[in-house]
mmCIF file of C-alpha atoms in Angstrom:
data_model
loop_
_atom_site.group_PDB
_atom_site.id
_atom_site.type_symbol
_atom_site.label_atom_id
_atom_site.label_comp_id
_atom_site.label_asym_id
_atom_site.label_seq_id
_atom_site.Cartn_x
_atom_site.Cartn_y
_atom_site.Cartn_z
ATOM 1 C CA MET A 1 4.357 0.223 -15.772
ATOM 2 C CA PRO A 2 3.447 -1.484 -19.099
ATOM 3 C CA GLU A 3 2.679 0.615 -22.080
ATOM 4 C CA LEU A 4 -1.006 1.048 -22.673
ATOM 5 C CA SER A 5 -1.088 -0.303 -26.219
ATOM 6 C CA THR A 6 -4.807 -0.247 -26.484
ATOM 7 C CA LEU A 7 -5.033 3.521 -26.115
ATOM 8 C CA SER A 8 -4.796 6.067 -28.944
ATOM 9 C CA PRO A 9 -1.362 7.668 -29.324
ATOM 10 C CA GLY A 10 -2.513 10.830 -27.738
ATOM 11 C CA LEU A 11 -3.463 9.006 -24.514
ATOM 12 C CA ARG A 12 -0.454 6.744 -24.293
ATOM 13 C CA PRO A 13 1.981 7.526 -21.492
ATOM 14 C CA ALA A 14 5.654 7.150 -22.034
ATOM 15 C CA PRO A 15 6.719 3.510 -21.472
ATOM 16 C CA VAL A 16 8.810 2.731 -18.391
ATOM 17 C CA ARG A 17 11.812 0.540 -18.962
ATOM 18 C CA PRO A 18 11.829 -2.463 -16.757
ATOM 19 C CA ALA A 19 14.680 -2.674 -14.228
ATOM 20 C CA PRO A 20 17.410 -5.176 -15.140
ATOM 21 C CA PRO A 21 17.108 -8.487 -13.359
ATOM 22 C CA ASP A 22 19.255 -9.035 -10.395
ATOM 23 C CA ALA A 23 21.880 -11.620 -11.376
ATOM 24 C CA ARG A 24 22.077 -12.727 -7.774
ATOM 25 C CA ALA A 25 18.375 -13.565 -7.525
ATOM 26 C CA ALA A 26 18.837 -17.107 -8.698
ATOM 27 C CA THR A 27 21.428 -17.969 -6.117
ATOM 28 C CA ALA A 28 20.292 -15.875 -3.239
ATOM 29 C CA SER A 29 18.755 -17.641 -0.225
ATOM 30 C CA PRO A 30 15.057 -17.156 0.341
ATOM 31 C CA GLU A 31 14.175 -14.026 2.233
ATOM 32 C CA PRO A 32 12.300 -14.339 5.546
ATOM 33 C CA ARG A 33 8.532 -13.905 5.173
ATOM 34 C CA GLN A 34 7.388 -10.309 5.709
ATOM 35 C CA GLY A 35 4.198 -8.970 7.117
ATOM 36 C CA TRP A 36 1.854 -6.662 5.245
ATOM 37 C CA CYS A 37 3.829 -3.545 6.322
ATOM 38 C CA GLY A 38 7.071 -5.103 5.268
ATOM 39 C CA ARG A 39 5.753 -6.001 1.777
ATOM 40 C CA ALA A 40 4.301 -2.512 1.353
ATOM 41 C CA ALA A 41 7.709 -0.934 2.297
ATOM 42 C CA GLY A 42 9.509 -3.350 -0.069
ATOM 43 C CA ARG A 43 7.407 -2.124 -2.970
ATOM 44 C CA LEU A 44 8.617 1.450 -2.529
ATOM 45 C CA THR A 45 11.244 2.394 -5.023
ATOM 46 C CA SER A 46 14.088 4.795 -4.403
ATOM 47 C CA VAL A 47 12.062 7.505 -6.148
ATOM 48 C CA ASP A 48 9.149 6.812 -3.881
ATOM 49 C CA ARG A 49 11.273 7.051 -0.777
ATOM 50 C CA SER A 50 12.744 10.312 -2.031
ATOM 51 C CA VAL A 51 9.248 11.666 -2.610
ATOM 52 C CA LEU A 52 8.194 10.619 0.870
ATOM 53 C CA TRP A 53 11.253 12.332 2.376
ATOM 54 C CA LEU A 54 10.366 15.514 0.561
ATOM 55 C CA TYR A 55 6.798 15.135 1.783
ATOM 56 C CA LEU A 56 7.893 14.826 5.404
ATOM 57 C CA LEU A 57 10.112 17.922 5.100
ATOM 58 C CA THR A 58 7.300 19.997 3.738
ATOM 59 C CA ARG A 59 5.012 18.801 6.540
ATOM 60 C CA ILE A 60 7.620 19.805 9.084
ATOM 61 C CA SER A 61 7.783 23.194 7.361
ATOM 62 C CA LEU A 62 4.002 23.674 7.657
ATOM 63 C CA TRP A 63 4.036 22.630 11.284
ATOM 64 C CA ILE A 64 6.795 25.183 12.051
ATOM 65 C CA THR A 65 4.677 27.837 10.236
ATOM 66 C CA ALA A 66 1.665 26.875 12.296
ATOM 67 C CA HIS A 67 3.641 27.017 15.537
ATOM 68 C CA PHE A 68 4.871 30.606 14.876
ATOM 69 C CA ALA A 69 1.481 31.708 13.504
ATOM 70 C CA ARG A 70 -0.328 30.953 16.727
ATOM 71 C CA ARG A 71 2.266 33.004 18.649
ATOM 72 C CA LEU A 72 2.907 35.924 16.298
ATOM 73 C CA PHE A 73 -0.658 36.358 15.040
ATOM 74 C CA PRO A 74 -3.053 35.621 17.911
ATOM 75 C CA ALA A 75 -6.747 36.256 17.492
ATOM 76 C CA GLN A 76 -6.453 39.065 20.092
ATOM 77 C CA SER A 77 -3.576 41.433 19.699
ATOM 78 C CA ASP A 78 -3.160 41.762 23.452
ATOM 79 C CA ALA A 79 -3.157 38.022 24.115
ATOM 80 C CA ARG A 80 -0.768 36.877 26.814
ATOM 81 C CA GLU A 81 -0.902 33.179 25.922
ATOM 82 C CA ALA A 82 -0.634 31.395 22.594
ATOM 83 C CA ALA A 83 -3.490 29.364 21.253
ATOM 84 C CA PRO A 84 -3.346 25.570 21.682
ATOM 85 C CA VAL A 85 -0.819 23.735 19.513
ATOM 86 C CA LEU A 86 -3.337 22.309 17.038
ATOM 87 C CA ALA A 87 -5.720 25.310 17.057
ATOM 88 C CA PRO A 88 -4.340 26.805 13.761
ATOM 89 C CA PHE A 89 -5.436 23.710 11.790
ATOM 90 C CA GLN A 90 -9.041 23.641 13.125
ATOM 91 C CA ARG A 91 -10.475 26.249 10.743
ATOM 92 C CA TRP A 92 -13.418 26.680 8.409
ATOM 93 C CA ASP A 93 -14.587 23.421 6.785
ATOM 94 C CA ALA A 94 -12.586 21.439 9.342
ATOM 95 C CA ASN A 95 -15.139 22.480 11.938
ATOM 96 C CA HIS A 96 -17.982 21.219 9.740
ATOM 97 C CA TYR A 97 -16.350 17.806 9.427
ATOM 98 C CA LEU A 98 -15.763 17.709 13.181
ATOM 99 C CA HIS A 99 -19.404 18.533 13.933
ATOM 100 C CA ILE A 100 -20.643 15.835 11.541
ATOM 101 C CA ALA A 101 -18.303 13.245 12.934
ATOM 102 C CA ARG A 102 -19.104 14.032 16.527
ATOM 103 C CA ASP A 103 -22.836 14.801 16.354
ATOM 104 C CA GLY A 104 -24.072 13.346 13.059
ATOM 105 C CA TYR A 105 -25.915 15.167 10.294
ATOM 106 C CA PHE A 106 -29.146 15.923 12.127
ATOM 107 C CA PRO A 107 -28.468 16.078 15.898
ATOM 108 C CA ALA A 108 -31.403 16.287 18.203
ATOM 109 C CA GLY A 109 -33.833 16.750 15.333
ATOM 110 C CA ALA A 110 -32.085 19.847 14.027
ATOM 111 C CA GLY A 111 -31.838 20.404 10.271
ATOM 112 C CA PRO A 112 -32.440 22.873 7.461
ATOM 113 C CA TRP A 113 -35.750 23.811 9.140
ATOM 114 C CA THR A 114 -33.771 25.081 12.177
ATOM 115 C CA SER A 115 -32.798 28.703 12.518
ATOM 116 C CA GLY A 116 -29.037 29.162 12.283
ATOM 117 C CA TRP A 117 -28.468 25.790 10.593
ATOM 118 C CA ASP A 118 -24.892 25.276 9.465
ATOM 119 C CA ASN A 119 -25.829 23.387 6.244
ATOM 120 C CA ARG A 120 -23.560 20.490 7.162
ATOM 121 C CA GLU A 121 -25.332 18.122 4.761
ATOM 122 C CA ALA A 122 -23.423 19.871 1.957
ATOM 123 C CA PHE A 123 -20.425 17.723 2.935
ATOM 124 C CA PHE A 124 -20.203 14.113 1.805
ATOM 125 C CA PRO A 125 -19.985 11.459 4.612
ATOM 126 C CA GLY A 126 -16.715 9.643 3.730
ATOM 127 C CA TYR A 127 -14.320 11.926 5.602
ATOM 128 C CA PRO A 128 -16.486 12.456 8.663
ATOM 129 C CA PHE A 129 -17.030 8.718 9.015
ATOM 130 C CA LEU A 130 -13.322 8.051 8.855
ATOM 131 C CA LEU A 131 -12.642 10.885 11.284
ATOM 132 C CA ARG A 132 -15.083 9.366 13.780
ATOM 133 C CA THR A 133 -13.375 5.975 13.379
ATOM 134 C CA VAL A 134 -9.904 7.370 13.902
ATOM 135 C CA HIS A 135 -11.139 9.344 16.908
ATOM 136 C CA THR A 136 -11.787 6.094 18.731
ATOM 137 C CA VAL A 137 -7.983 5.701 18.780
ATOM 138 C CA VAL A 138 -6.855 9.340 18.782
ATOM 139 C CA PRO A 139 -8.853 11.180 21.446
ATOM 140 C CA ASP A 140 -8.256 14.670 20.094
ATOM 141 C CA TRP A 141 -10.493 15.428 17.105
ATOM 142 C CA THR A 142 -8.045 17.834 15.428
ATOM 143 C CA ALA A 143 -5.178 15.376 15.805
ATOM 144 C CA ALA A 144 -7.280 12.647 14.386
ATOM 145 C CA GLY A 145 -7.988 14.777 11.282
ATOM 146 C CA LEU A 146 -4.382 15.738 10.915
ATOM 147 C CA LEU A 147 -3.374 12.126 11.088
ATOM 148 C CA ILE A 148 -5.816 11.153 8.334
ATOM 149 C CA SER A 149 -4.476 13.941 6.072
ATOM 150 C CA PHE A 150 -0.833 13.043 6.925
ATOM 151 C CA VAL A 151 -1.247 9.383 5.894
ATOM 152 C CA ALA A 152 -3.474 10.076 2.939
ATOM 153 C CA GLY A 153 -1.140 12.784 1.702
ATOM 154 C CA ALA A 154 1.746 10.331 1.766
ATOM 155 C CA VAL A 155 -0.222 7.802 -0.338
ATOM 156 C CA ALA A 156 -1.322 10.574 -2.726
ATOM 157 C CA VAL A 157 2.173 12.084 -3.353
ATOM 158 C CA VAL A 158 3.696 8.625 -4.096
ATOM 159 C CA ALA A 159 0.797 7.848 -6.465
ATOM 160 C CA LEU A 160 1.201 11.236 -8.160
ATOM 161 C CA ALA A 161 4.964 10.652 -8.688
ATOM 162 C CA ARG A 162 4.238 7.252 -10.195
ATOM 163 C CA ILE A 163 1.699 8.718 -12.650
ATOM 164 C CA ALA A 164 4.205 11.316 -13.634
ATOM 165 C CA ARG A 165 6.875 8.660 -14.238
ATOM 166 C CA ALA A 166 4.404 6.841 -16.484
ATOM 167 C CA TYR A 167 3.777 9.902 -18.619
ATOM 168 C CA LEU A 168 7.187 11.595 -18.644
ATOM 169 C CA PRO A 169 10.609 10.086 -19.398
ATOM 170 C CA GLY A 170 13.306 9.897 -16.873
ATOM 171 C CA GLU A 171 13.457 9.147 -13.167
ATOM 172 C CA ALA A 172 13.402 12.822 -12.250
ATOM 173 C CA ALA A 173 9.835 13.291 -13.468
ATOM 174 C CA GLY A 174 8.174 11.914 -10.340
ATOM 175 C CA HIS A 175 10.341 13.851 -7.913
ATOM 176 C CA ARG A 176 9.912 17.080 -9.959
ATOM 177 C CA THR A 177 6.117 16.703 -10.017
ATOM 178 C CA ALA A 178 6.095 16.115 -6.235
ATOM 179 C CA VAL A 179 8.104 19.252 -5.624
ATOM 180 C CA LEU A 180 5.805 21.470 -7.699
ATOM 181 C CA PHE A 181 2.766 19.905 -6.139
ATOM 182 C CA LEU A 182 3.795 20.084 -2.518
ATOM 183 C CA LEU A 183 4.930 23.702 -2.910
ATOM 184 C CA SER A 184 1.782 24.719 -4.699
ATOM 185 C CA PRO A 185 -0.027 27.812 -3.346
ATOM 186 C CA CYS A 186 -2.799 25.898 -1.571
ATOM 187 C CA ALA A 187 -0.654 23.050 -0.279
ATOM 188 C CA VAL A 188 -1.681 23.895 3.323
ATOM 189 C CA PHE A 189 -5.033 22.202 2.686
ATOM 190 C CA LEU A 190 -3.212 18.901 2.230
ATOM 191 C CA ALA A 191 -2.097 19.074 5.831
ATOM 192 C CA ALA A 192 -5.297 20.395 7.453
ATOM 193 C CA GLY A 193 -8.379 18.449 8.374
ATOM 194 C CA TYR A 194 -9.828 18.831 4.917
ATOM 195 C CA THR A 195 -10.825 16.246 2.230
ATOM 196 C CA GLU A 196 -8.257 17.007 -0.464
ATOM 197 C CA ALA A 197 -5.564 14.622 0.799
ATOM 198 C CA LEU A 198 -8.001 11.771 1.451
ATOM 199 C CA PHE A 199 -9.656 12.224 -1.962
ATOM 200 C CA LEU A 200 -6.366 12.179 -3.744
ATOM 201 C CA ALA A 201 -5.316 9.064 -1.797
ATOM 202 C CA PHE A 202 -8.228 7.320 -3.553
ATOM 203 C CA ALA A 203 -8.259 9.166 -6.850
ATOM 204 C CA LEU A 204 -4.632 8.917 -7.897
ATOM 205 C CA PRO A 205 -4.255 5.198 -7.204
ATOM 206 C CA ALA A 206 -7.553 4.790 -9.071
ATOM 207 C CA TRP A 207 -6.097 6.517 -12.044
ATOM 208 C CA LEU A 208 -3.006 4.405 -11.837
ATOM 209 C CA ALA A 209 -5.149 1.282 -11.807
ATOM 210 C CA ALA A 210 -7.153 2.568 -14.840
ATOM 211 C CA MET A 211 -3.947 3.199 -16.752
ATOM 212 C CA LYS A 212 -3.002 -0.453 -16.200
ATOM 213 C CA HIS A 213 -6.637 -1.522 -17.261
ATOM 214 C CA ARG A 214 -7.328 -2.881 -13.795
ATOM 215 C CA TRP A 215 -10.892 -1.696 -13.995
ATOM 216 C CA ALA A 216 -12.250 -3.379 -10.912
ATOM 217 C CA ALA A 217 -9.558 -1.829 -8.716
ATOM 218 C CA ALA A 218 -10.058 1.556 -10.414
ATOM 219 C CA ALA A 219 -13.816 1.347 -9.848
ATOM 220 C CA VAL A 220 -13.489 0.482 -6.163
ATOM 221 C CA LEU A 221 -10.998 3.237 -5.485
ATOM 222 C CA THR A 222 -13.079 5.770 -7.454
ATOM 223 C CA THR A 223 -16.112 4.648 -5.394
ATOM 224 C CA LEU A 224 -14.282 5.399 -2.220
ATOM 225 C CA GLY A 225 -13.482 8.795 -3.719
ATOM 226 C CA THR A 226 -17.149 9.497 -4.348
ATOM 227 C CA THR A 227 -17.824 8.962 -0.590
ATOM 228 C CA VAL A 228 -15.486 11.883 0.101
ATOM 229 C CA ARG A 229 -16.222 14.509 -2.554
ATOM 230 C CA VAL A 230 -18.572 15.112 -5.459
ATOM 231 C CA SER A 231 -15.354 15.402 -7.450
ATOM 232 C CA GLY A 232 -15.361 11.576 -7.355
ATOM 233 C CA LEU A 233 -18.075 11.632 -9.998
ATOM 234 C CA PHE A 234 -15.834 13.721 -12.264
ATOM 235 C CA LEU A 235 -13.129 11.104 -11.806
ATOM 236 C CA ALA A 236 -15.642 8.357 -12.530
ATOM 237 C CA ALA A 237 -16.490 10.039 -15.822
ATOM 238 C CA ALA A 238 -12.779 10.236 -16.734
ATOM 239 C CA VAL A 239 -12.219 6.599 -15.849
ATOM 240 C CA ALA A 240 -15.368 5.571 -17.844
ATOM 241 C CA LEU A 241 -14.141 7.463 -20.895
ATOM 242 C CA LEU A 242 -10.667 5.856 -20.516
ATOM 243 C CA PHE A 243 -12.396 2.471 -20.372
ATOM 244 C CA LEU A 244 -14.525 3.275 -23.499
ATOM 245 C CA LEU A 245 -11.488 4.317 -25.468
ATOM 246 C CA SER A 246 -9.667 1.191 -24.398
ATOM 247 C CA ALA A 247 -12.580 -1.071 -25.350
ATOM 248 C CA ARG A 248 -12.981 0.616 -28.700
ATOM 249 C CA ALA A 249 -9.362 0.107 -29.443
ATOM 250 C CA GLY A 250 -9.703 -3.703 -28.950
ATOM 251 C CA GLY A 251 -10.142 -4.168 -25.282
ATOM 252 C CA SER A 252 -12.749 -6.215 -23.569
ATOM 253 C CA TRP A 253 -16.253 -4.879 -22.809
ATOM 254 C CA ARG A 254 -16.941 -7.499 -20.116
ATOM 255 C CA THR A 255 -15.902 -5.277 -17.273
ATOM 256 C CA ALA A 256 -18.033 -2.323 -18.344
ATOM 257 C CA GLY A 257 -20.295 -2.717 -15.301
ATOM 258 C CA TRP A 258 -17.551 -1.684 -12.970
ATOM 259 C CA THR A 259 -17.763 1.877 -14.362
ATOM 260 C CA LEU A 260 -21.266 2.262 -12.773
ATOM 261 C CA LEU A 261 -20.047 1.395 -9.230
ATOM 262 C CA PRO A 262 -18.914 4.944 -8.254
ATOM 263 C CA ALA A 263 -22.450 6.253 -8.559
ATOM 264 C CA LEU A 264 -23.680 4.168 -5.602
ATOM 265 C CA PRO A 265 -22.260 6.263 -2.650
ATOM 266 C CA PRO A 266 -23.782 9.582 -3.940
ATOM 267 C CA ALA A 267 -27.070 7.805 -4.603
ATOM 268 C CA ALA A 268 -27.091 6.253 -1.159
ATOM 269 C CA TYR A 269 -26.286 9.660 0.449
ATOM 270 C CA SER A 270 -29.099 11.316 -1.487
ATOM 271 C CA TRP A 271 -31.449 8.556 -0.215
ATOM 272 C CA TYR A 272 -30.294 9.113 3.344
ATOM 273 C CA LEU A 273 -30.805 12.862 3.084
ATOM 274 C CA HIS A 274 -34.236 12.382 1.449
ATOM 275 C CA ALA A 275 -35.231 10.106 4.372
ATOM 276 C CA HIS A 276 -34.490 12.928 6.817
ATOM 277 C CA THR A 277 -35.447 16.033 4.847
ATOM 278 C CA GLY A 278 -37.760 14.861 2.093
ATOM 279 C CA ASP A 279 -35.311 16.392 -0.494
ATOM 280 C CA TRP A 280 -33.389 14.278 -2.898
ATOM 281 C CA MET A 281 -31.010 17.112 -3.619
ATOM 282 C CA ALA A 282 -30.569 18.256 -0.007
ATOM 283 C CA TRP A 283 -26.754 18.386 -0.299
ATOM 284 C CA LYS A 284 -26.941 20.661 -3.361
ATOM 285 C CA HIS A 285 -29.493 22.946 -1.704
ATOM 286 C CA ALA A 286 -27.312 23.193 1.370
ATOM 287 C CA GLN A 287 -24.456 24.356 -0.925
ATOM 288 C CA GLU A 288 -26.740 26.955 -2.347
ATOM 289 C CA ARG A 289 -27.876 28.269 1.029
ATOM 290 C CA GLY A 290 -24.395 28.267 2.676
ATOM 291 C CA TRP A 291 -22.029 29.100 -0.139
ATOM 292 C CA TYR A 292 -24.076 30.877 -2.884
ATOM 293 C CA ARG A 293 -23.785 27.931 -5.200
ATOM 294 C CA THR A 294 -27.045 28.686 -6.984
ATOM 295 C CA PHE A 295 -26.664 28.144 -10.698
ATOM 296 C CA HIS A 296 -25.499 31.097 -12.796
ATOM 297 C CA THR A 297 -24.155 31.106 -16.284
ATOM 298 C CA PRO A 298 -20.394 31.093 -16.548
ATOM 299 C CA TRP A 299 -20.261 34.689 -17.654
ATOM 300 C CA GLU A 300 -22.514 35.852 -14.724
ATOM 301 C CA ALA A 301 -20.207 33.933 -12.296
ATOM 302 C CA TRP A 302 -17.140 35.538 -13.869
ATOM 303 C CA ALA A 303 -18.735 39.038 -13.645
ATOM 304 C CA ASN A 304 -19.782 38.609 -10.039
ATOM 305 C CA THR A 305 -16.269 37.334 -9.050
ATOM 306 C CA TRP A 306 -14.653 40.203 -10.954
ATOM 307 C CA ALA A 307 -16.792 42.676 -8.994
ATOM 308 C CA GLY A 308 -15.659 41.021 -5.763
ATOM 309 C CA ALA A 309 -12.080 41.142 -6.831
ATOM 310 C CA PHE A 310 -11.863 44.674 -8.284
ATOM 311 C CA GLY A 311 -15.112 46.388 -7.587
ATOM 312 C CA GLY A 312 -14.229 47.725 -4.110
ATOM 313 C CA THR A 313 -17.129 45.762 -2.575
ATOM 314 C CA GLN A 314 -14.920 43.532 -0.402
ATOM 315 C CA SER A 315 -12.200 44.055 2.132
ATOM 316 C CA THR A 316 -8.692 43.749 0.788
ATOM 317 C CA GLY A 317 -8.235 40.133 2.006
ATOM 318 C CA TYR A 318 -11.411 38.857 0.387
ATOM 319 C CA ALA A 319 -10.762 40.892 -2.727
ATOM 320 C CA PHE A 320 -7.298 39.205 -3.045
ATOM 321 C CA MET A 321 -8.845 35.791 -2.699
ATOM 322 C CA PHE A 322 -11.374 36.599 -5.451
ATOM 323 C CA GLN A 323 -8.480 37.593 -7.571
ATOM 324 C CA ALA A 324 -6.925 34.240 -6.931
ATOM 325 C CA GLU A 325 -10.154 32.597 -7.916
ATOM 326 C CA LEU A 326 -10.083 34.358 -11.252
ATOM 327 C CA ALA A 327 -6.405 33.339 -11.790
ATOM 328 C CA ALA A 328 -7.207 29.748 -10.954
ATOM 329 C CA MET A 329 -10.148 29.683 -13.352
ATOM 330 C CA LEU A 330 -7.882 30.931 -16.157
ATOM 331 C CA ALA A 331 -5.277 28.329 -15.306
ATOM 332 C CA GLY A 332 -7.932 25.635 -15.399
ATOM 333 C CA LEU A 333 -9.228 26.761 -18.782
ATOM 334 C CA ALA A 334 -5.716 26.856 -20.149
ATOM 335 C CA LEU A 335 -5.081 23.362 -18.801
ATOM 336 C CA VAL A 336 -8.252 22.065 -20.480
ATOM 337 C CA ALA A 337 -7.152 23.632 -23.780
ATOM 338 C CA VAL A 338 -3.795 21.939 -23.566
ATOM 339 C CA LEU A 339 -5.294 18.551 -22.750
ATOM 340 C CA LEU A 340 -7.732 18.782 -25.609
ATOM 341 C CA ARG A 341 -4.942 19.832 -27.999
ATOM 342 C CA ARG A 342 -2.943 16.778 -26.862
ATOM 343 C CA ARG A 343 -6.019 14.561 -27.096
ATOM 344 C CA ARG A 344 -5.960 13.666 -23.439
ATOM 345 C CA TRP A 345 -9.661 13.293 -23.518
ATOM 346 C CA PRO A 346 -10.310 11.639 -20.050
ATOM 347 C CA GLU A 347 -8.117 14.182 -18.182
ATOM 348 C CA ALA A 348 -9.785 17.021 -20.069
ATOM 349 C CA VAL A 349 -13.218 15.750 -19.076
ATOM 350 C CA TYR A 350 -12.139 15.480 -15.389
ATOM 351 C CA VAL A 351 -10.826 19.009 -15.245
ATOM 352 C CA ALA A 352 -13.640 20.509 -17.337
ATOM 353 C CA LEU A 353 -16.344 19.006 -15.157
ATOM 354 C CA SER A 354 -14.596 20.451 -12.068
ATOM 355 C CA LEU A 355 -14.502 23.914 -13.704
ATOM 356 C CA TRP A 356 -18.136 23.659 -14.713
ATOM 357 C CA ALA A 357 -19.252 22.765 -11.165
ATOM 358 C CA LEU A 358 -17.128 25.574 -9.626
ATOM 359 C CA GLY A 359 -17.651 28.107 -12.364
ATOM 360 C CA THR A 360 -21.476 28.185 -12.455
ATOM 361 C CA SER A 361 -22.168 29.458 -8.992
ATOM 362 C CA TYR A 362 -23.056 33.029 -8.034
ATOM 363 C CA TRP A 363 -19.289 33.641 -7.768
ATOM 364 C CA TYR A 364 -16.200 31.480 -7.681
ATOM 365 C CA THR A 365 -15.290 29.731 -4.466
ATOM 366 C CA SER A 366 -12.464 27.326 -3.711
ATOM 367 C CA ILE A 367 -11.085 26.982 -7.258
ATOM 368 C CA PRO A 368 -7.464 27.587 -6.100
ATOM 369 C CA ARG A 369 -7.895 24.777 -3.621
ATOM 370 C CA ALA A 370 -9.378 22.619 -6.344
ATOM 371 C CA THR A 371 -6.113 22.952 -8.344
ATOM 372 C CA LEU A 372 -4.683 20.391 -5.893
ATOM 373 C CA LEU A 373 -6.970 17.808 -7.417
ATOM 374 C CA TRP A 374 -5.864 18.471 -11.038
ATOM 375 C CA TRP A 375 -3.001 16.053 -11.322
ATOM 376 C CA PRO A 376 -2.512 16.824 -15.117
ATOM 377 C CA LEU A 377 -1.606 20.335 -14.082
ATOM 378 C CA TRP A 378 1.340 19.270 -11.878
ATOM 379 C CA ILE A 379 2.539 16.720 -14.350
ATOM 380 C CA GLY A 380 2.317 19.339 -17.139
ATOM 381 C CA LEU A 381 4.292 21.877 -15.091
ATOM 382 C CA ALA A 382 6.928 19.226 -14.334
ATOM 383 C CA ALA A 383 7.217 18.444 -18.022
ATOM 384 C CA LEU A 384 7.717 22.146 -18.753
ATOM 385 C CA SER A 385 10.368 22.427 -16.087
ATOM 386 C CA LEU A 386 12.229 19.429 -17.389
ATOM 387 C CA ARG A 387 12.328 20.949 -20.880
ATOM 388 C CA ARG A 388 13.139 24.480 -19.675
ATOM 389 C CA PRO A 389 15.213 24.364 -16.435
ATOM 390 C CA TRP A 390 14.699 28.029 -15.771
ATOM 391 C CA PHE A 391 10.957 27.459 -15.230
ATOM 392 C CA ARG A 392 11.567 25.430 -12.050
ATOM 393 C CA THR A 393 13.533 28.304 -10.526
ATOM 394 C CA ALA A 394 10.937 30.897 -11.560
ATOM 395 C CA TYR A 395 8.096 28.682 -10.270
ATOM 396 C CA LEU A 396 9.725 28.163 -6.871
ATOM 397 C CA CYS A 397 10.589 31.838 -6.494
ATOM 398 C CA VAL A 398 6.966 32.803 -7.082
ATOM 399 C CA ALA A 399 5.323 29.857 -5.352
ATOM 400 C CA ALA A 400 7.341 29.874 -2.116
ATOM 401 C CA PRO A 401 6.118 33.286 -0.822
ATOM 402 C CA VAL A 402 2.607 32.737 -2.131
ATOM 403 C CA THR A 403 2.395 29.310 -0.483
ATOM 404 C CA THR A 404 3.658 30.728 2.810
ATOM 405 C CA LEU A 405 1.159 33.653 2.734
ATOM 406 C CA VAL A 406 -1.791 31.345 1.917
ATOM 407 C CA ALA A 407 -0.736 29.042 4.736
ATOM 408 C CA LEU A 408 -0.483 31.949 7.213
ATOM 409 C CA THR A 409 -3.877 33.244 6.022
ATOM 410 C CA PHE A 410 -5.513 29.851 6.735
ATOM 411 C CA LEU A 411 -3.603 29.185 9.946
ATOM 412 C CA THR A 412 -4.571 32.518 11.429
ATOM 413 C CA GLY A 413 -8.234 31.964 10.736
ATOM 414 C CA ARG A 414 -8.711 34.222 7.669
ATOM 415 C CA TRP A 415 -10.488 33.016 4.518
ATOM 416 C CA ALA A 416 -8.023 31.261 2.224
ATOM 417 C CA GLY A 417 -10.383 29.587 -0.218
#
């Protein structure tokens, strides 16, 4: 990856040395023409293949965990038969996406005006649309969702490793970042029928393209991300800031219009919801009704979450998850502070906007899961582990049991963020 000479020193990733030319290239006979899949496989480096092998092993580990979870922890303690093989993955938000993909947003005239409405318009349409498309080939809805996450996760982890290698010296950086990421506490959501893997499959290649100043590609990929999650708008802000810094340092302003493209899917979705509900902010109001995401000041949200975590108002399981929410918020704030100190302005904007959106509700919800989307966190932890080898061992000793417990919590139908 070329050095980004137009960026300020604080934003410049470590240059990657080009591989030495193959002396046999000039005399070698032409290779046979390859199809698209062959060319894609040919572009994978040895590090990429190592990362994909690690990814596959962690997927196998999660599937083994799911297999035993459905047998050892059935919904009914006196059950004589285990739940279906894929049942552990069809939990919580995965059901919302399935209902949208199968029935649409407003089936048979139902909507927010209907008693018992599930507030499904809170979820952006990109993932349900893709789920419905894949379902035409894969008849089982859960299997279709798992296939999407499996493929998207592979794309995401390779892109993450490449970003890490651009910022950190040495070939080990990419593999180390992938290890920490795939063994993170909420890694189970990368395998389930959730949006994290699909969003990262767009967001991380978008960031790679932006680092190379390929603004059109970055904008298109970011636009695909905004069809999946509102987090795509935070990514769009970071890419726009990166473009601004590049242009001010001597780059061209002619491609500035591309930075506006990611706003189109959310605008189109708002228009669609307004046409059916008369409410331009229907998705936000659905979040408020279903998940207590009414605006509260950051200190009110902290206080309410603290009460849920330590005030004795919740069962032990929910209290623990609120404690995890507080810990994730502190980790996010520390990450923003480090990014600002190192003058990583675009990355700081991306994480800060995520924290603001999640930290101004009645109480915190899903912040631990959102850490999966903070690629600077995993690269930063990898950098720390490369400087201090003991940190990797300490991290894995703590993360391994926590990751397993969170996976079991989700796979057995309990709230896991």
